[in-house]
């Protein structure tokens, strides 16, 4: 596991995994062969409503149509270059596509415009973690935890990710404590048991 990203939906959060980049052949093989769970919406220039463009981009993102989602997030950013959610989610998409440094740049920029969103810091930590930069990942996950509310999904994901980072640094006591906190918050979090 490299990390978990939060993709906001209109009424809830969606969690996706950020994995280390795969070869082109592995990416193609891992794409679902069945139809998308979301009815595709044509990619059109939407100069009138960036909010609707974001909703469409998130639908593509949730359906695993990463290139299409990337295109729409970029479209929003052409209209509103400081849109924090578009910056954040573009960072998540490019991380999922294996472009980790670019992801760090976008998510960091999103944080400059909206520094109190726990999910932004958690996803930045996931990208650092996927690069094996565990100190930076730990810092980001700890920041996410300091910002997260009691019902925020990023709490148990950040504790779980912290545990993974501590484990990779051979800091086993901290790793066990983080995993235990994750399970206290959500005893049914399957990734913590791995």
mmCIF file of C-alpha atoms in Angstrom:
data_model
loop_
_atom_site.group_PDB
_atom_site.id
_atom_site.type_symbol
_atom_site.label_atom_id
_atom_site.label_comp_id
_atom_site.label_asym_id
_atom_site.label_seq_id
_atom_site.Cartn_x
_atom_site.Cartn_y
_atom_site.Cartn_z
ATOM 1 C CA UNK A 1 0.000 0.000 0.000
ATOM 2 C CA UNK A 2 1.381 3.384 -0.934
ATOM 3 C CA UNK A 3 -1.410 5.546 0.441
ATOM 4 C CA UNK A 4 -5.004 6.553 0.192
ATOM 5 C CA UNK A 5 -6.400 9.642 -1.460
ATOM 6 C CA UNK A 6 -9.657 11.415 -0.819
ATOM 7 C CA UNK A 7 -11.757 12.381 -3.806
ATOM 8 C CA UNK A 8 -14.727 14.467 -2.738
ATOM 9 C CA UNK A 9 -18.047 13.554 -4.249
ATOM 10 C CA UNK A 10 -20.975 15.902 -4.137
ATOM 11 C CA UNK A 11 -22.282 14.291 -0.922
ATOM 12 C CA UNK A 12 -19.470 12.081 0.369
ATOM 13 C CA UNK A 13 -15.789 11.209 0.116
ATOM 14 C CA UNK A 14 -14.274 8.541 -2.060
ATOM 15 C CA UNK A 15 -10.986 6.892 -1.232
ATOM 16 C CA UNK A 16 -8.534 5.735 -3.879
ATOM 17 C CA UNK A 17 -5.112 4.205 -3.588
ATOM 18 C CA UNK A 18 -2.022 6.018 -4.781
ATOM 19 C CA UNK A 19 0.421 3.443 -6.000
ATOM 20 C CA UNK A 20 3.964 3.644 -7.265
ATOM 21 C CA UNK A 21 4.051 4.177 -10.989
ATOM 22 C CA UNK A 22 3.514 1.099 -13.127
ATOM 23 C CA UNK A 23 4.840 0.290 -16.529
ATOM 24 C CA UNK A 24 2.634 1.303 -19.445
ATOM 25 C CA UNK A 25 1.774 -2.343 -20.122
ATOM 26 C CA UNK A 26 0.806 -2.913 -16.452
ATOM 27 C CA UNK A 27 -1.379 0.209 -16.472
ATOM 28 C CA UNK A 28 -3.239 -0.990 -19.545
ATOM 29 C CA UNK A 29 -3.689 -4.470 -18.086
ATOM 30 C CA UNK A 30 -5.031 -3.046 -14.809
ATOM 31 C CA UNK A 31 -7.717 -0.942 -16.478
ATOM 32 C CA UNK A 32 -11.197 -2.324 -16.075
ATOM 33 C CA UNK A 33 -12.571 -3.977 -19.171
ATOM 34 C CA UNK A 34 -16.188 -3.534 -18.133
ATOM 35 C CA UNK A 35 -18.115 -0.365 -18.821
ATOM 36 C CA UNK A 36 -17.542 2.566 -16.527
ATOM 37 C CA UNK A 37 -19.855 2.787 -13.488
ATOM 38 C CA UNK A 38 -20.466 6.410 -14.438
ATOM 39 C CA UNK A 39 -22.200 7.368 -17.643
ATOM 40 C CA UNK A 40 -19.486 9.125 -19.651
ATOM 41 C CA UNK A 41 -20.072 12.791 -20.151
ATOM 42 C CA UNK A 42 -18.523 14.285 -23.275
ATOM 43 C CA UNK A 43 -15.448 16.415 -22.727
ATOM 44 C CA UNK A 44 -16.528 19.892 -23.741
ATOM 45 C CA UNK A 45 -15.208 23.326 -23.032
ATOM 46 C CA UNK A 46 -17.288 24.634 -20.149
ATOM 47 C CA UNK A 47 -16.371 28.271 -19.836
ATOM 48 C CA UNK A 48 -19.577 29.119 -18.011
ATOM 49 C CA UNK A 49 -19.604 26.820 -15.007
ATOM 50 C CA UNK A 50 -16.341 25.639 -13.381
ATOM 51 C CA UNK A 51 -18.377 24.066 -10.567
ATOM 52 C CA UNK A 52 -20.142 21.735 -13.024
ATOM 53 C CA UNK A 53 -16.799 21.003 -14.681
ATOM 54 C CA UNK A 54 -15.460 19.953 -11.253
ATOM 55 C CA UNK A 55 -18.430 17.635 -10.693
ATOM 56 C CA UNK A 56 -17.843 16.029 -14.090
ATOM 57 C CA UNK A 57 -14.105 15.752 -13.436
ATOM 58 C CA UNK A 58 -14.766 14.013 -10.118
ATOM 59 C CA UNK A 59 -17.150 11.593 -11.835
ATOM 60 C CA UNK A 60 -14.439 10.695 -14.331
ATOM 61 C CA UNK A 61 -11.898 10.429 -11.496
ATOM 62 C CA UNK A 62 -14.154 8.114 -9.492
ATOM 63 C CA UNK A 63 -14.714 5.976 -12.588
ATOM 64 C CA UNK A 64 -10.955 5.567 -13.050
ATOM 65 C CA UNK A 65 -10.911 7.694 -16.192
ATOM 66 C CA UNK A 66 -7.819 9.530 -15.010
ATOM 67 C CA UNK A 67 -6.732 11.229 -18.234
ATOM 68 C CA UNK A 68 -10.229 12.626 -18.762
ATOM 69 C CA UNK A 69 -10.390 13.832 -15.152
ATOM 70 C CA UNK A 70 -6.960 15.418 -15.498
ATOM 71 C CA UNK A 71 -8.093 17.300 -18.586
ATOM 72 C CA UNK A 72 -11.145 18.701 -16.812
ATOM 73 C CA UNK A 73 -9.247 19.677 -13.650
ATOM 74 C CA UNK A 74 -6.830 21.561 -15.893
ATOM 75 C CA UNK A 75 -9.783 23.218 -17.618
ATOM 76 C CA UNK A 76 -11.032 24.495 -14.255
ATOM 77 C CA UNK A 77 -7.545 25.776 -13.444
ATOM 78 C CA UNK A 78 -7.374 27.692 -16.719
ATOM 79 C CA UNK A 79 -10.487 29.548 -15.557
ATOM 80 C CA UNK A 80 -9.593 29.723 -11.856
ATOM 81 C CA UNK A 81 -5.829 29.154 -11.356
ATOM 82 C CA UNK A 82 -6.105 29.231 -7.555
ATOM 83 C CA UNK A 83 -9.016 26.757 -7.239
ATOM 84 C CA UNK A 84 -7.749 24.659 -4.287
ATOM 85 C CA UNK A 85 -9.908 21.586 -4.908
ATOM 86 C CA UNK A 86 -8.947 21.439 -8.593
ATOM 87 C CA UNK A 87 -5.261 21.809 -7.655
ATOM 88 C CA UNK A 88 -5.556 19.103 -4.999
ATOM 89 C CA UNK A 89 -7.437 16.619 -7.160
ATOM 90 C CA UNK A 90 -5.186 17.263 -10.147
ATOM 91 C CA UNK A 91 -2.321 16.386 -7.806
ATOM 92 C CA UNK A 92 -4.081 13.174 -6.789
ATOM 93 C CA UNK A 93 -4.710 12.234 -10.439
ATOM 94 C CA UNK A 94 -1.143 12.838 -11.555
ATOM 95 C CA UNK A 95 0.083 10.832 -8.543
ATOM 96 C CA UNK A 96 -2.157 7.970 -9.633
ATOM 97 C CA UNK A 97 -0.616 8.309 -13.099
ATOM 98 C CA UNK A 98 2.867 7.997 -11.564
ATOM 99 C CA UNK A 99 3.923 11.652 -11.877
ATOM 100 C CA UNK A 100 4.749 12.110 -8.207
ATOM 101 C CA UNK A 101 6.839 15.301 -8.296
ATOM 102 C CA UNK A 102 4.127 17.033 -10.294
ATOM 103 C CA UNK A 103 1.599 15.776 -7.734
ATOM 104 C CA UNK A 104 3.631 17.261 -4.890
ATOM 105 C CA UNK A 105 3.708 20.602 -6.686
ATOM 106 C CA UNK A 106 -0.067 20.716 -7.230
ATOM 107 C CA UNK A 107 -1.051 19.518 -3.768
ATOM 108 C CA UNK A 108 1.429 21.894 -2.121
ATOM 109 C CA UNK A 109 -0.047 24.755 -4.123
ATOM 110 C CA UNK A 110 -3.559 23.706 -3.057
ATOM 111 C CA UNK A 111 -2.385 23.794 0.564
ATOM 112 C CA UNK A 112 -1.130 27.369 0.130
ATOM 113 C CA UNK A 113 -4.662 28.427 -0.823
ATOM 114 C CA UNK A 114 -6.522 26.234 1.686
ATOM 115 C CA UNK A 115 -4.063 25.220 4.437
ATOM 116 C CA UNK A 116 -6.578 23.802 6.927
ATOM 117 C CA UNK A 117 -7.917 20.874 4.882
ATOM 118 C CA UNK A 118 -6.724 17.643 6.475
ATOM 119 C CA UNK A 119 -7.246 15.578 3.300
ATOM 120 C CA UNK A 120 -4.840 17.826 1.352
ATOM 121 C CA UNK A 121 -2.069 17.155 3.881
ATOM 122 C CA UNK A 122 -2.942 13.450 4.054
ATOM 123 C CA UNK A 123 -2.710 13.081 0.282
ATOM 124 C CA UNK A 124 0.556 15.007 0.198
ATOM 125 C CA UNK A 125 1.839 12.538 2.790
ATOM 126 C CA UNK A 126 0.702 9.647 0.601
ATOM 127 C CA UNK A 127 2.674 10.989 -2.348
ATOM 128 C CA UNK A 128 5.796 11.484 -0.209
ATOM 129 C CA UNK A 129 5.278 7.960 1.121
ATOM 130 C CA UNK A 130 5.029 6.503 -2.398
ATOM 131 C CA UNK A 131 8.423 8.109 -3.138
ATOM 132 C CA UNK A 132 9.936 6.532 -0.028
ATOM 133 C CA UNK A 133 10.396 9.948 1.585
ATOM 134 C CA UNK A 134 9.060 8.907 4.938
ATOM 135 C CA UNK A 135 10.107 11.937 7.034
ATOM 136 C CA UNK A 136 8.158 14.265 4.727
ATOM 137 C CA UNK A 137 5.261 11.797 4.726
ATOM 138 C CA UNK A 138 5.233 11.666 8.522
ATOM 139 C CA UNK A 139 5.212 15.461 8.745
ATOM 140 C CA UNK A 140 2.285 15.691 6.309
ATOM 141 C CA UNK A 141 0.267 12.955 8.035
ATOM 142 C CA UNK A 142 0.847 14.513 11.447
ATOM 143 C CA UNK A 143 -0.353 17.862 10.072
ATOM 144 C CA UNK A 144 -3.441 16.137 8.647
ATOM 145 C CA UNK A 145 -4.175 14.619 12.044
ATOM 146 C CA UNK A 146 -3.810 17.987 13.753
ATOM 147 C CA UNK A 147 -6.412 19.456 11.377
ATOM 148 C CA UNK A 148 -8.863 16.553 11.116
ATOM 149 C CA UNK A 149 -12.202 16.612 12.859
ATOM 150 C CA UNK A 150 -13.400 13.620 14.866
ATOM 151 C CA UNK A 151 -15.457 12.178 11.984
ATOM 152 C CA UNK A 152 -12.925 12.915 9.267
ATOM 153 C CA UNK A 153 -11.938 9.869 7.210
ATOM 154 C CA UNK A 154 -8.400 11.180 6.985
ATOM 155 C CA UNK A 155 -7.914 10.426 10.707
ATOM 156 C CA UNK A 156 -7.723 6.656 10.454
ATOM 157 C CA UNK A 157 -6.100 6.784 7.021
ATOM 158 C CA UNK A 158 -3.415 9.130 8.344
ATOM 159 C CA UNK A 159 -2.829 6.956 11.405
ATOM 160 C CA UNK A 160 -2.565 3.926 9.152
ATOM 161 C CA UNK A 161 -0.189 5.720 6.770
ATOM 162 C CA UNK A 162 1.881 6.925 9.719
ATOM 163 C CA UNK A 163 2.151 3.340 10.884
ATOM 164 C CA UNK A 164 3.455 2.309 7.472
ATOM 165 C CA UNK A 165 5.998 5.153 7.475
ATOM 166 C CA UNK A 166 7.173 4.329 11.005
ATOM 167 C CA UNK A 167 7.455 0.653 10.022
ATOM 168 C CA UNK A 168 9.647 1.506 7.012
ATOM 169 C CA UNK A 169 11.910 3.483 9.328
ATOM 170 C CA UNK A 170 12.116 0.524 11.703
ATOM 171 C CA UNK A 171 10.367 2.547 14.417
ATOM 172 C CA UNK A 172 8.139 -0.311 15.419
ATOM 173 C CA UNK A 173 6.717 1.102 18.657
ATOM 174 C CA UNK A 174 5.448 4.190 16.822
ATOM 175 C CA UNK A 175 4.127 1.960 14.014
ATOM 176 C CA UNK A 176 2.149 -0.246 16.400
ATOM 177 C CA UNK A 177 0.756 2.797 18.226
ATOM 178 C CA UNK A 178 -0.363 4.361 14.932
ATOM 179 C CA UNK A 179 -2.056 1.160 13.783
ATOM 180 C CA UNK A 180 -3.806 0.832 17.156
ATOM 181 C CA UNK A 181 -5.092 4.417 16.925
ATOM 182 C CA UNK A 182 -6.319 3.705 13.399
ATOM 183 C CA UNK A 183 -8.250 0.670 14.621
ATOM 184 C CA UNK A 184 -9.724 2.565 17.569
ATOM 185 C CA UNK A 185 -11.106 5.173 15.198
ATOM 186 C CA UNK A 186 -12.304 2.595 12.663
ATOM 187 C CA UNK A 187 -12.116 -1.049 13.732
ATOM 188 C CA UNK A 188 -13.243 -2.140 10.265
ATOM 189 C CA UNK A 189 -10.450 -0.413 8.327
ATOM 190 C CA UNK A 190 -9.149 -3.355 6.255
ATOM 191 C CA UNK A 191 -5.842 -1.775 5.261
ATOM 192 C CA UNK A 192 -4.762 -1.520 8.887
ATOM 193 C CA UNK A 193 -4.912 -5.304 9.199
ATOM 194 C CA UNK A 194 -2.490 -5.781 6.306
#
